[in-house]
mmCIF file of C-alpha atoms and ligand atoms in Angstrom:
data_model
loop_
_atom_site.group_PDB
_atom_site.id
_atom_site.type_symbol
_atom_site.label_atom_id
_atom_site.label_comp_id
_atom_site.label_asym_id
_atom_site.label_seq_id
_atom_site.Cartn_x
_atom_site.Cartn_y
_atom_site.Cartn_z
ATOM 1 C CA MET A 203 -0.024 -0.093 -0.056
ATOM 2 C CA PRO A 204 1.118 3.535 -0.620
ATOM 3 C CA GLU A 205 3.105 5.198 2.285
ATOM 4 C CA SER A 206 0.393 8.051 2.309
ATOM 5 C CA SER A 207 -2.593 5.642 2.976
ATOM 6 C CA LEU A 208 -0.768 4.178 5.816
ATOM 7 C CA ASP A 209 0.080 7.548 7.152
ATOM 8 C CA LEU A 210 -3.568 8.573 6.688
ATOM 9 C CA PHE A 211 -4.610 5.402 8.728
ATOM 10 C CA LYS A 212 -2.369 6.264 11.645
ATOM 11 C CA GLN A 213 -3.597 9.657 11.651
ATOM 12 C CA LYS A 214 -7.192 8.514 11.745
ATOM 13 C CA THR A 215 -6.435 5.831 14.626
ATOM 14 C CA CYS A 216 -4.548 8.535 16.739
ATOM 15 C CA GLU A 217 -7.632 10.728 16.274
ATOM 16 C CA VAL A 218 -9.927 7.995 17.808
ATOM 17 C CA ILE A 219 -7.678 7.798 20.700
ATOM 18 C CA ASP A 220 -7.773 11.635 21.403
ATOM 19 C CA ARG A 221 -11.599 11.682 21.048
ATOM 20 C CA ARG A 222 -12.090 9.030 23.425
ATOM 21 C CA LYS A 223 -9.211 10.167 26.025
ATOM 22 C CA ASP A 224 -11.717 11.024 28.928
ATOM 23 C CA GLU A 225 -12.966 7.382 29.054
ATOM 24 C CA LEU A 226 -9.538 5.892 28.702
ATOM 25 C CA ILE A 227 -8.120 8.204 31.454
ATOM 26 C CA GLU A 228 -11.156 7.283 33.808
ATOM 27 C CA LEU A 229 -10.438 3.577 33.239
ATOM 28 C CA SER A 230 -6.712 4.056 34.247
ATOM 29 C CA THR A 231 -7.731 5.997 37.295
ATOM 30 C CA GLN A 232 -10.304 3.720 38.282
ATOM 31 C CA ILE A 233 -7.962 0.703 38.148
ATOM 32 C CA HIS A 234 -5.486 2.797 40.113
ATOM 33 C CA ASN A 235 -8.013 3.735 42.627
ATOM 34 C CA HIS A 236 -8.522 -0.409 43.268
ATOM 35 C CA PRO A 237 -5.118 -1.705 43.378
ATOM 36 C CA GLU A 238 -5.356 -5.677 43.043
ATOM 37 C CA LEU A 239 -2.406 -7.877 43.756
ATOM 38 C CA ALA A 240 -1.034 -10.787 41.468
ATOM 39 C CA PHE A 241 -3.613 -13.154 40.082
ATOM 40 C CA GLN A 242 -6.330 -11.251 42.116
ATOM 41 C CA GLU A 243 -6.933 -8.564 39.346
ATOM 42 C CA PHE A 244 -10.664 -9.572 38.850
ATOM 43 C CA LYS A 245 -12.098 -5.982 38.702
ATOM 44 C CA ALA A 246 -9.495 -4.553 36.506
ATOM 45 C CA VAL A 247 -10.187 -7.362 34.046
ATOM 46 C CA GLU A 248 -13.867 -7.279 34.411
ATOM 47 C CA TRP A 249 -13.715 -3.450 33.652
ATOM 48 C CA MET A 250 -11.303 -3.675 30.623
ATOM 49 C CA THR A 251 -13.029 -6.788 29.085
ATOM 50 C CA GLU A 252 -16.680 -5.089 29.480
ATOM 51 C CA PHE A 253 -14.868 -1.997 27.504
ATOM 52 C CA LEU A 254 -13.646 -4.222 25.028
ATOM 53 C CA LYS A 255 -17.134 -6.183 24.615
ATOM 54 C CA LYS A 256 -19.069 -2.993 24.320
ATOM 55 C CA GLU A 257 -16.323 -2.176 21.234
ATOM 56 C CA ARG A 258 -17.548 -5.666 19.829
ATOM 57 C CA LEU A 259 -14.085 -7.289 20.141
ATOM 58 C CA SER A 260 -14.573 -11.099 21.059
ATOM 59 C CA VAL A 261 -13.477 -11.735 24.387
ATOM 60 C CA GLU A 262 -12.315 -14.979 26.156
ATOM 61 C CA LYS A 263 -11.302 -14.600 29.831
ATOM 62 C CA GLY A 264 -9.346 -17.181 31.789
ATOM 63 C CA ILE A 265 -6.887 -18.116 29.093
ATOM 64 C CA GLY A 266 -3.874 -20.265 29.999
ATOM 65 C CA ASN A 267 -5.995 -21.460 32.930
ATOM 66 C CA LEU A 268 -5.214 -18.230 34.577
ATOM 67 C CA PRO A 269 -8.742 -16.620 35.748
ATOM 68 C CA THR A 270 -7.481 -13.101 35.324
ATOM 69 C CA ALA A 271 -5.818 -13.552 31.992
ATOM 70 C CA TYR A 272 -8.053 -12.455 29.014
ATOM 71 C CA ARG A 273 -7.761 -12.394 25.257
ATOM 72 C CA ALA A 274 -9.836 -9.981 22.971
ATOM 73 C CA ASP A 275 -9.689 -10.456 19.218
ATOM 74 C CA HIS A 276 -10.607 -8.289 16.266
ATOM 75 C CA LYS A 277 -10.350 -10.174 13.104
ATOM 76 C CA GLY A 278 -9.759 -8.200 9.929
ATOM 77 C CA SER A 279 -10.021 -9.239 6.330
ATOM 78 C CA THR A 280 -7.412 -11.991 6.523
ATOM 79 C CA ASP A 281 -6.211 -14.607 8.755
ATOM 80 C CA SER A 282 -2.634 -13.486 9.349
ATOM 81 C CA PRO A 283 -0.706 -11.549 10.561
ATOM 82 C CA LYS A 284 -1.602 -12.076 14.037
ATOM 83 C CA ILE A 285 -0.267 -9.264 16.388
ATOM 84 C CA ALA A 286 -0.610 -9.424 20.217
ATOM 85 C CA LEU A 287 -1.044 -6.255 22.113
ATOM 86 C CA LEU A 288 -0.142 -7.077 25.866
ATOM 87 C CA ALA A 289 -1.610 -5.458 29.086
ATOM 88 C CA GLU A 290 -0.794 -5.740 32.627
ATOM 89 C CA TYR A 291 -2.853 -4.638 35.577
ATOM 90 C CA ASP A 292 -1.321 -6.065 38.822
ATOM 91 C CA ALA A 293 -0.317 -3.840 41.743
ATOM 92 C CA LEU A 294 2.212 -3.775 44.593
ATOM 93 C CA PRO A 295 1.456 -4.840 48.041
ATOM 94 C CA GLY A 296 1.534 -1.712 50.328
ATOM 95 C CA ILE A 297 1.958 1.007 47.556
ATOM 96 C CA GLY A 298 -0.724 0.075 45.233
ATOM 97 C CA HIS A 299 0.083 1.181 41.438
ATOM 98 C CA GLY A 300 3.688 1.862 42.030
ATOM 99 C CA CYS A 301 4.612 0.476 38.884
ATOM 100 C CA GLY A 302 1.887 2.287 36.905
ATOM 101 C CA HIS A 303 0.422 -0.886 35.777
ATOM 102 C CA ASN A 304 -3.069 0.963 35.643
ATOM 103 C CA ILE A 305 -1.804 2.775 32.543
ATOM 104 C CA MET A 306 -0.610 -0.514 31.028
ATOM 105 C CA ALA A 307 -4.114 -2.177 31.474
ATOM 106 C CA VAL A 308 -5.827 0.535 29.266
ATOM 107 C CA ILE A 309 -2.966 1.100 26.554
ATOM 108 C CA SER A 310 -3.362 -1.847 24.486
ATOM 109 C CA PRO A 311 -7.193 -2.098 24.709
ATOM 110 C CA ALA A 312 -7.197 1.626 23.535
ATOM 111 C CA ALA A 313 -4.863 0.711 20.668
ATOM 112 C CA ALA A 314 -7.038 -2.196 19.671
ATOM 113 C CA ILE A 315 -10.525 -0.272 19.793
ATOM 114 C CA ALA A 316 -9.175 2.658 17.868
ATOM 115 C CA LEU A 317 -7.647 0.478 15.008
ATOM 116 C CA LYS A 318 -10.926 -1.250 14.942
ATOM 117 C CA GLU A 319 -12.964 2.052 14.526
ATOM 118 C CA ALA A 320 -10.428 3.853 12.231
ATOM 119 C CA VAL A 321 -9.506 0.749 9.842
ATOM 120 C CA PRO A 322 -12.264 -1.819 10.583
ATOM 121 C CA ASP A 323 -11.125 -3.964 7.411
ATOM 122 C CA HIS A 324 -7.439 -4.018 8.226
ATOM 123 C CA PRO A 325 -5.612 -7.428 7.150
ATOM 124 C CA GLY A 326 -4.691 -9.906 9.838
ATOM 125 C CA GLN A 327 -5.831 -10.178 13.408
ATOM 126 C CA ILE A 328 -5.318 -7.772 16.411
ATOM 127 C CA SER A 329 -5.640 -9.712 19.971
ATOM 128 C CA VAL A 330 -5.273 -7.727 23.122
ATOM 129 C CA PHE A 331 -3.737 -10.317 25.862
ATOM 130 C CA GLY A 332 -4.463 -9.277 29.287
ATOM 131 C CA THR A 333 -1.687 -10.794 31.396
ATOM 132 C CA PRO A 334 -1.814 -11.080 35.304
ATOM 133 C CA ALA A 335 0.921 -11.157 37.803
ATOM 134 C CA GLU A 336 3.892 -9.391 36.169
ATOM 135 C CA GLU A 337 5.152 -8.577 39.524
ATOM 136 C CA ASN A 338 4.999 -11.706 41.240
ATOM 137 C CA GLY A 339 3.767 -14.752 39.428
ATOM 138 C CA GLY A 340 5.006 -14.213 35.679
ATOM 139 C CA GLY A 341 1.458 -14.137 34.027
ATOM 140 C CA LYS A 342 3.272 -14.014 30.677
ATOM 141 C CA ALA A 343 5.850 -16.708 31.398
ATOM 142 C CA LEU A 344 2.667 -18.936 32.385
ATOM 143 C CA LEU A 345 1.031 -18.068 29.219
ATOM 144 C CA CYS A 346 3.738 -18.669 27.011
ATOM 145 C CA LYS A 347 4.658 -22.144 28.888
ATOM 146 C CA ARG A 348 0.800 -23.074 28.500
ATOM 147 C CA GLY A 349 0.657 -22.351 24.654
ATOM 148 C CA ALA A 350 -1.657 -19.210 24.938
ATOM 149 C CA LEU A 351 0.609 -17.065 22.739
ATOM 150 C CA ILE A 352 1.412 -19.599 19.832
ATOM 151 C CA GLY A 353 0.661 -18.478 16.195
ATOM 152 C CA TYR A 354 1.340 -14.888 16.684
ATOM 153 C CA ASP A 355 3.683 -12.814 14.545
ATOM 154 C CA ALA A 356 4.727 -10.094 17.104
ATOM 155 C CA ALA A 357 4.031 -8.574 20.654
ATOM 156 C CA LEU A 358 3.825 -5.077 21.512
ATOM 157 C CA LEU A 359 3.844 -3.577 25.229
ATOM 158 C CA VAL A 360 4.644 -0.171 26.919
ATOM 159 C CA HIS A 361 5.623 0.675 30.344
ATOM 160 C CA PRO A 362 5.561 3.865 32.040
ATOM 161 C CA ALA A 363 8.998 4.877 33.157
ATOM 162 C CA VAL A 364 11.282 8.104 34.061
ATOM 163 C CA CYS A 365 12.476 8.111 30.192
ATOM 164 C CA TYR A 366 11.601 7.598 26.660
ATOM 165 C CA GLU A 367 13.419 4.302 25.406
ATOM 166 C CA VAL A 368 12.928 1.267 22.997
ATOM 167 C CA ASP A 369 15.828 -1.219 23.884
ATOM 168 C CA TYR A 370 14.118 -2.752 27.161
ATOM 169 C CA LYS A 371 16.495 -5.227 28.911
ATOM 170 C CA SER A 372 15.728 -7.746 31.556
ATOM 171 C CA ILE A 373 17.813 -10.412 33.303
ATOM 172 C CA GLY A 374 16.306 -13.909 33.242
ATOM 173 C CA CYS A 375 15.457 -15.233 36.768
ATOM 174 C CA GLN A 376 14.178 -18.291 38.585
ATOM 175 C CA THR A 377 12.939 -18.335 42.094
ATOM 176 C CA PHE A 378 12.624 -21.424 44.084
ATOM 177 C CA ARG A 379 12.031 -22.184 47.945
ATOM 178 C CA VAL A 380 14.301 -24.743 49.831
ATOM 179 C CA GLU A 381 13.382 -26.833 52.830
ATOM 180 C CA PHE A 382 15.781 -28.719 55.124
ATOM 181 C CA PHE A 383 14.434 -31.809 57.318
ATOM 182 C CA GLY A 384 16.761 -32.747 60.258
ATOM 183 C CA LYS A 385 16.011 -33.959 63.905
ATOM 184 C CA ALA A 386 14.903 -31.961 67.111
ATOM 185 C CA ALA A 387 16.761 -32.798 70.227
ATOM 186 C CA HIS A 388 17.682 -30.848 73.593
ATOM 187 C CA ALA A 389 20.486 -28.346 72.274
ATOM 188 C CA SER A 390 22.309 -28.751 75.815
ATOM 189 C CA ALA A 391 21.343 -32.161 77.183
ATOM 190 C CA ALA A 392 21.504 -34.356 74.083
ATOM 191 C CA PRO A 393 22.887 -32.342 71.220
ATOM 192 C CA GLU A 394 24.360 -35.606 69.473
ATOM 193 C CA LYS A 395 20.989 -36.872 68.985
ATOM 194 C CA GLY A 396 19.935 -34.000 66.859
ATOM 195 C CA ILE A 397 20.169 -33.196 63.123
ATOM 196 C CA ASN A 398 20.722 -29.553 62.629
ATOM 197 C CA ALA A 399 18.645 -28.131 59.782
ATOM 198 C CA LEU A 400 19.911 -24.686 60.330
ATOM 199 C CA ASP A 401 23.473 -25.678 59.726
ATOM 200 C CA ALA A 402 22.547 -27.181 56.362
ATOM 201 C CA MET A 403 20.929 -23.691 55.661
ATOM 202 C CA ILE A 404 24.198 -21.774 56.857
ATOM 203 C CA HIS A 405 26.188 -24.021 55.058
ATOM 204 C CA SER A 406 24.215 -23.301 51.736
ATOM 205 C CA PHE A 407 24.588 -19.364 52.372
ATOM 206 C CA ASN A 408 28.429 -19.765 52.834
ATOM 207 C CA MET A 409 29.009 -21.745 49.669
ATOM 208 C CA ILE A 410 27.011 -19.616 47.855
ATOM 209 C CA ASN A 411 28.851 -16.735 49.053
ATOM 210 C CA ALA A 412 32.171 -18.789 47.873
ATOM 211 C CA LEU A 413 30.317 -19.297 44.417
ATOM 212 C CA ARG A 414 30.010 -15.728 43.715
ATOM 213 C CA GLN A 415 33.520 -15.461 43.368
ATOM 214 C CA HIS A 416 33.705 -17.667 40.257
ATOM 215 C CA VAL A 417 30.618 -16.507 38.286
ATOM 216 C CA LYS A 418 30.240 -13.776 35.610
ATOM 217 C CA PRO A 419 29.377 -10.410 36.842
ATOM 218 C CA ASP A 420 25.985 -10.319 35.477
ATOM 219 C CA VAL A 421 24.944 -13.277 37.787
ATOM 220 C CA ARG A 422 22.715 -12.567 41.030
ATOM 221 C CA ILE A 423 22.032 -15.126 43.663
ATOM 222 C CA HIS A 424 20.148 -13.740 46.607
ATOM 223 C CA GLY A 425 18.204 -15.410 49.249
ATOM 224 C CA ILE A 426 16.273 -15.298 52.533
ATOM 225 C CA ILE A 427 15.567 -17.646 55.584
ATOM 226 C CA THR A 428 11.889 -17.863 55.996
ATOM 227 C CA ASN A 429 12.105 -20.479 58.950
ATOM 228 C CA GLY A 430 15.481 -20.556 61.064
ATOM 229 C CA GLY A 431 14.269 -22.751 64.130
ATOM 230 C CA LYS A 432 11.994 -22.574 66.916
ATOM 231 C CA ALA A 433 14.144 -21.859 69.926
ATOM 232 C CA SER A 434 17.732 -21.666 70.868
ATOM 233 C CA ASN A 435 17.377 -24.660 73.080
ATOM 234 C CA ILE A 436 16.260 -26.803 70.442
ATOM 235 C CA VAL A 437 18.130 -28.373 67.687
ATOM 236 C CA PRO A 438 16.328 -26.943 64.630
ATOM 237 C CA ASP A 439 14.741 -30.021 62.850
ATOM 238 C CA TYR A 440 13.466 -27.503 59.995
ATOM 239 C CA THR A 441 14.544 -24.569 57.929
ATOM 240 C CA SER A 442 13.456 -22.954 55.036
ATOM 241 C CA GLY A 443 14.396 -20.332 52.626
ATOM 242 C CA GLU A 444 13.614 -18.595 49.354
ATOM 243 C CA PHE A 445 16.085 -17.981 46.584
ATOM 244 C CA THR A 446 16.448 -16.407 43.339
ATOM 245 C CA VAL A 447 19.191 -17.048 40.635
ATOM 246 C CA ARG A 448 19.470 -14.444 37.896
ATOM 247 C CA SER A 449 21.731 -14.317 34.835
ATOM 248 C CA THR A 450 21.492 -12.201 31.481
ATOM 249 C CA ASP A 451 22.116 -15.351 29.654
ATOM 250 C CA ASP A 452 19.389 -18.058 29.907
ATOM 251 C CA ASP A 453 22.009 -21.095 29.379
ATOM 252 C CA TYR A 454 24.421 -19.776 31.860
ATOM 253 C CA MET A 455 21.594 -19.272 34.276
ATOM 254 C CA ASP A 456 20.948 -23.303 33.998
ATOM 255 C CA GLU A 457 24.503 -23.881 34.874
ATOM 256 C CA ILE A 458 24.533 -21.629 37.672
ATOM 257 C CA LEU A 459 21.239 -23.056 39.080
ATOM 258 C CA ASP A 460 22.801 -26.713 38.752
ATOM 259 C CA LYS A 461 25.653 -25.422 41.020
ATOM 260 C CA VAL A 462 23.472 -23.476 43.469
ATOM 261 C CA LEU A 463 21.068 -26.764 43.904
ATOM 262 C CA LYS A 464 24.486 -28.878 44.121
ATOM 263 C CA ILE A 465 25.226 -26.571 47.323
ATOM 264 C CA PHE A 466 22.052 -27.186 48.886
ATOM 265 C CA ARG A 467 22.160 -30.980 48.379
ATOM 266 C CA ALA A 468 26.010 -31.096 49.613
ATOM 267 C CA SER A 469 24.777 -28.955 52.533
ATOM 268 C CA ALA A 470 22.126 -31.386 53.280
ATOM 269 C CA ASP A 471 24.484 -34.532 53.061
ATOM 270 C CA ALA A 472 27.299 -32.888 55.175
ATOM 271 C CA VAL A 473 24.826 -32.446 57.848
ATOM 272 C CA GLY A 474 22.674 -35.303 57.457
ATOM 273 C CA CYS A 475 19.475 -33.676 56.450
ATOM 274 C CA THR A 476 17.019 -34.209 53.805
ATOM 275 C CA VAL A 477 16.452 -31.256 51.306
ATOM 276 C CA LYS A 478 13.158 -30.400 49.235
ATOM 277 C CA PHE A 479 12.990 -27.792 46.359
ATOM 278 C CA ASP A 480 9.768 -26.245 45.167
ATOM 279 C CA PHE A 481 10.473 -24.081 41.983
ATOM 280 C CA ASN A 482 8.093 -21.139 40.704
ATOM 281 C CA GLU A 483 6.358 -22.205 37.565
ATOM 282 C CA ALA A 484 7.203 -19.078 35.783
ATOM 283 C CA ARG A 485 10.857 -18.805 35.002
ATOM 284 C CA TYR A 486 11.410 -15.250 33.952
ATOM 285 C CA ALA A 487 13.521 -15.398 30.490
ATOM 286 C CA THR A 488 15.947 -12.702 29.451
ATOM 287 C CA MET A 489 14.305 -9.847 27.159
ATOM 288 C CA GLN A 490 15.453 -10.186 23.491
ATOM 289 C CA THR A 491 14.264 -6.835 21.977
ATOM 290 C CA ASN A 492 13.699 -7.272 18.289
ATOM 291 C CA GLN A 493 15.957 -4.350 17.020
ATOM 292 C CA VAL A 494 14.057 -3.812 13.735
ATOM 293 C CA LEU A 495 10.663 -3.694 15.394
ATOM 294 C CA ALA A 496 12.131 -1.428 18.167
ATOM 295 C CA LYS A 497 13.162 0.881 15.567
ATOM 296 C CA ALA A 498 9.989 1.217 13.938
ATOM 297 C CA PHE A 499 8.474 1.815 17.258
ATOM 298 C CA ALA A 500 10.831 4.667 18.414
ATOM 299 C CA GLU A 501 9.917 6.398 14.741
ATOM 300 C CA ASN A 502 6.305 6.057 15.612
ATOM 301 C CA MET A 503 7.164 7.661 18.960
ATOM 302 C CA LYS A 504 9.355 10.414 17.608
ATOM 303 C CA SER A 505 6.382 11.397 14.980
ATOM 304 C CA LEU A 506 4.392 12.210 18.460
ATOM 305 C CA GLY A 507 7.368 14.523 19.072
ATOM 306 C CA LEU A 508 8.702 12.318 21.951
ATOM 307 C CA PRO A 509 12.629 12.596 22.570
ATOM 308 C CA VAL A 510 13.439 8.721 22.568
ATOM 309 C CA GLN A 511 16.926 8.150 23.811
ATOM 310 C CA ASP A 512 19.489 5.205 23.767
ATOM 311 C CA ARG A 513 19.528 2.778 26.731
ATOM 312 C CA ASP A 514 21.896 3.753 29.209
ATOM 313 C CA PRO A 515 24.247 0.680 29.291
ATOM 314 C CA ASN A 516 25.119 1.090 32.999
ATOM 315 C CA ARG A 517 21.676 1.029 34.171
ATOM 316 C CA GLY A 518 20.672 -2.117 36.443
ATOM 317 C CA MET A 519 18.291 -4.716 35.554
ATOM 318 C CA GLY A 520 15.245 -6.133 36.822
ATOM 319 C CA SER A 521 13.330 -9.336 35.368
ATOM 320 C CA SER A 522 10.072 -9.269 33.738
ATOM 321 C CA ASP A 523 8.082 -11.818 32.069
ATOM 322 C CA ILE A 524 7.926 -9.894 28.701
ATOM 323 C CA GLY A 525 11.168 -11.671 28.360
ATOM 324 C CA ASN A 526 9.392 -14.870 27.804
ATOM 325 C CA VAL A 527 7.136 -13.591 25.164
ATOM 326 C CA SER A 528 10.350 -12.213 23.253
ATOM 327 C CA HIS A 529 11.560 -15.531 22.828
ATOM 328 C CA GLU A 530 8.327 -16.792 21.594
ATOM 329 C CA MET A 531 7.786 -14.048 18.755
ATOM 330 C CA PRO A 532 9.442 -10.741 17.999
ATOM 331 C CA ALA A 533 8.453 -8.299 20.732
ATOM 332 C CA VAL A 534 9.175 -4.865 22.025
ATOM 333 C CA GLU A 535 8.652 -3.067 25.454
ATOM 334 C CA GLY A 536 8.709 0.838 25.068
ATOM 335 C CA TRP A 537 9.089 3.014 27.801
ATOM 336 C CA PHE A 538 7.051 6.302 28.148
ATOM 337 C CA LYS A 539 8.007 8.928 30.701
ATOM 338 C CA ILE A 540 5.415 9.729 33.436
ATOM 339 C CA ALA A 541 8.277 11.240 36.144
ATOM 340 C CA ASP A 542 11.606 12.681 36.537
ATOM 341 C CA GLU A 543 14.839 10.629 36.681
ATOM 342 C CA ASP A 544 14.939 10.971 40.409
ATOM 343 C CA VAL A 545 11.773 9.324 41.151
ATOM 344 C CA GLN A 546 12.010 5.525 41.577
ATOM 345 C CA ALA A 547 9.752 2.897 40.331
ATOM 346 C CA HIS A 548 7.774 0.891 42.992
ATOM 347 C CA SER A 549 7.595 4.108 44.998
ATOM 348 C CA PRO A 550 4.587 6.088 46.449
ATOM 349 C CA GLU A 551 5.731 9.010 44.042
ATOM 350 C CA PHE A 552 5.722 6.759 40.990
ATOM 351 C CA ALA A 553 2.414 5.507 42.186
ATOM 352 C CA ALA A 554 1.053 9.271 42.143
ATOM 353 C CA ALA A 555 2.715 9.879 38.639
ATOM 354 C CA ALA A 556 0.591 7.234 37.194
ATOM 355 C CA ILE A 557 -2.373 9.057 37.620
ATOM 356 C CA SER A 558 -1.030 12.719 37.030
ATOM 357 C CA PRO A 559 -1.259 14.441 33.723
ATOM 358 C CA ALA A 560 2.214 13.199 32.697
ATOM 359 C CA GLY A 561 0.527 9.640 33.409
ATOM 360 C CA HIS A 562 -2.297 10.623 31.401
ATOM 361 C CA LYS A 563 -0.267 11.870 28.490
ATOM 362 C CA ALA A 564 1.891 8.754 28.371
ATOM 363 C CA LEU A 565 -1.231 6.663 28.316
ATOM 364 C CA LEU A 566 -2.518 8.436 25.150
ATOM 365 C CA ASP A 567 0.980 8.643 23.412
ATOM 366 C CA ALA A 568 1.560 4.871 24.431
ATOM 367 C CA ALA A 569 -1.683 3.847 22.876
ATOM 368 C CA LYS A 570 -1.177 5.857 19.790
ATOM 369 C CA THR A 571 2.384 4.445 19.353
ATOM 370 C CA ILE A 572 0.921 0.655 19.776
ATOM 371 C CA ALA A 573 -1.848 1.520 17.254
ATOM 372 C CA MET A 574 0.967 2.948 14.620
ATOM 373 C CA THR A 575 3.378 0.087 15.033
ATOM 374 C CA THR A 576 0.360 -2.471 14.581
ATOM 375 C CA LEU A 577 -0.382 -0.502 11.372
ATOM 376 C CA ASP A 578 3.411 -1.016 10.289
ATOM 377 C CA LEU A 579 2.906 -4.601 11.058
ATOM 378 C CA ILE A 580 -0.235 -5.371 9.164
ATOM 379 C CA TYR A 581 0.293 -3.216 6.140
ATOM 380 C CA ARG A 582 4.135 -3.476 5.579
ATOM 381 C CA PRO A 583 5.054 -7.261 4.383
ATOM 382 C CA ASP A 584 8.444 -6.304 4.097
ATOM 383 C CA PHE A 585 8.890 -4.798 7.518
ATOM 384 C CA LEU A 586 7.215 -7.733 9.113
ATOM 385 C CA LYS A 587 9.618 -10.281 6.919
ATOM 386 C CA ALA A 588 12.607 -8.164 8.408
ATOM 387 C CA ILE A 589 11.458 -8.435 12.117
ATOM 388 C CA LYS A 590 10.842 -12.210 11.736
ATOM 389 C CA GLU A 591 14.310 -12.632 9.818
ATOM 390 C CA GLU A 592 15.926 -10.862 12.664
ATOM 391 C CA PHE A 593 14.022 -13.110 15.252
ATOM 392 C CA ASP A 594 14.910 -16.253 13.884
ATOM 393 C CA GLN A 595 18.692 -15.581 13.414
ATOM 394 C CA ASN A 596 18.954 -14.070 17.103
ATOM 395 C CA VAL A 597 16.627 -15.785 19.450
ATOM 396 C CA SER A 598 16.218 -19.529 20.631
ATOM 397 C CA PRO A 599 13.167 -20.945 22.078
ATOM 398 C CA ILE A 600 13.162 -20.848 26.140
ATOM 399 C CA ARG A 601 13.593 -24.120 28.079
ATOM 400 C CA TYR A 602 11.886 -24.252 31.264
ATOM 401 C CA LYS A 603 14.466 -26.471 33.126
ATOM 402 C CA LEU A 604 14.114 -26.796 36.420
ATOM 403 C CA GLY A 605 17.225 -27.941 38.150
HETATM 404 ZN ZN1 ZN B 144 7.339 -3.527 38.746
HETATM 405 ZN ZN1 ZN B 145 5.945 -2.879 36.037
#
């Protein structure tokens, strides 16, 4: 199709978003005022799916066997390509929407309804995926693992931030719990009859500290003791802890995870305990930003006058389940500024920014960018081909290996 027609479609889609801005902001504010934790986001899902149903998208709730996940489809004039527009809506304990997911809840639905209204006969299929529990539980990782995202050609997501960026990076991570089982005894009268489960835990921490000296610098291993015994005069017969292993290399993380598990087993052996592991089902993979897709995403942001900057290579990394999606299909997560650099994510100040005028502006700008990039994907076959080529060359499927 000629460039001018594509530009016209982009313009019409953005106009719909501007025209409907009041109700979009109202939805974001409503979700902000009713924060819901991981896998409990029933109100947010109800409000967003009702909104999408009213616009005649076909909605399926509970996809991937997750009650607070949903998919809303608009089928165009052809079966392909299929574009996944992702949404998040979980809040944080204590500080509510301190990660601004109330904005993310509305962005992709807003883009989808605008595309449907402005270009109803578009080729392909647009699906909004409501993905729960990003902060704690990895809804996207579970949806990927359970096959809910199979058959899609690209995925788009946006996150509120303190700058405008497109080359999002995240570190892979696996969280698990460890339990040691020993034998209780009087710590003074008969210590020789006891098997000290706390010793096994302390040995594990010490050996993990020794291991840290011999791993690549990007590795993170951190843990806490959740049960360290009952009283100082009882040999602890039970201890438990929670640990997370992270790396920016998914294969290397497997190696480190093996070493860490060996440490727990060896500690149990040394003390005479037994050990049990319980792994989070959702392992977060590293983010593989598709650079061709990210470049087009950035161009659309710039067309709105947004100052997109290169990623600061010195910035620390957290983990996000968008990483898993990026191993399934070409994916991008764009960052939209809602607060100044000195405001930290996961803080009350960031939560306040998520319903500030800057937060509302980010919602509208992001919805427009998602909509315009979707138009690029469905109307420019060469572009879609190029992002797929990059994906095929650079990204390997994720394995959900658990120790
Ligand atoms: Zn967060
Ligand atoms: Zn977040």
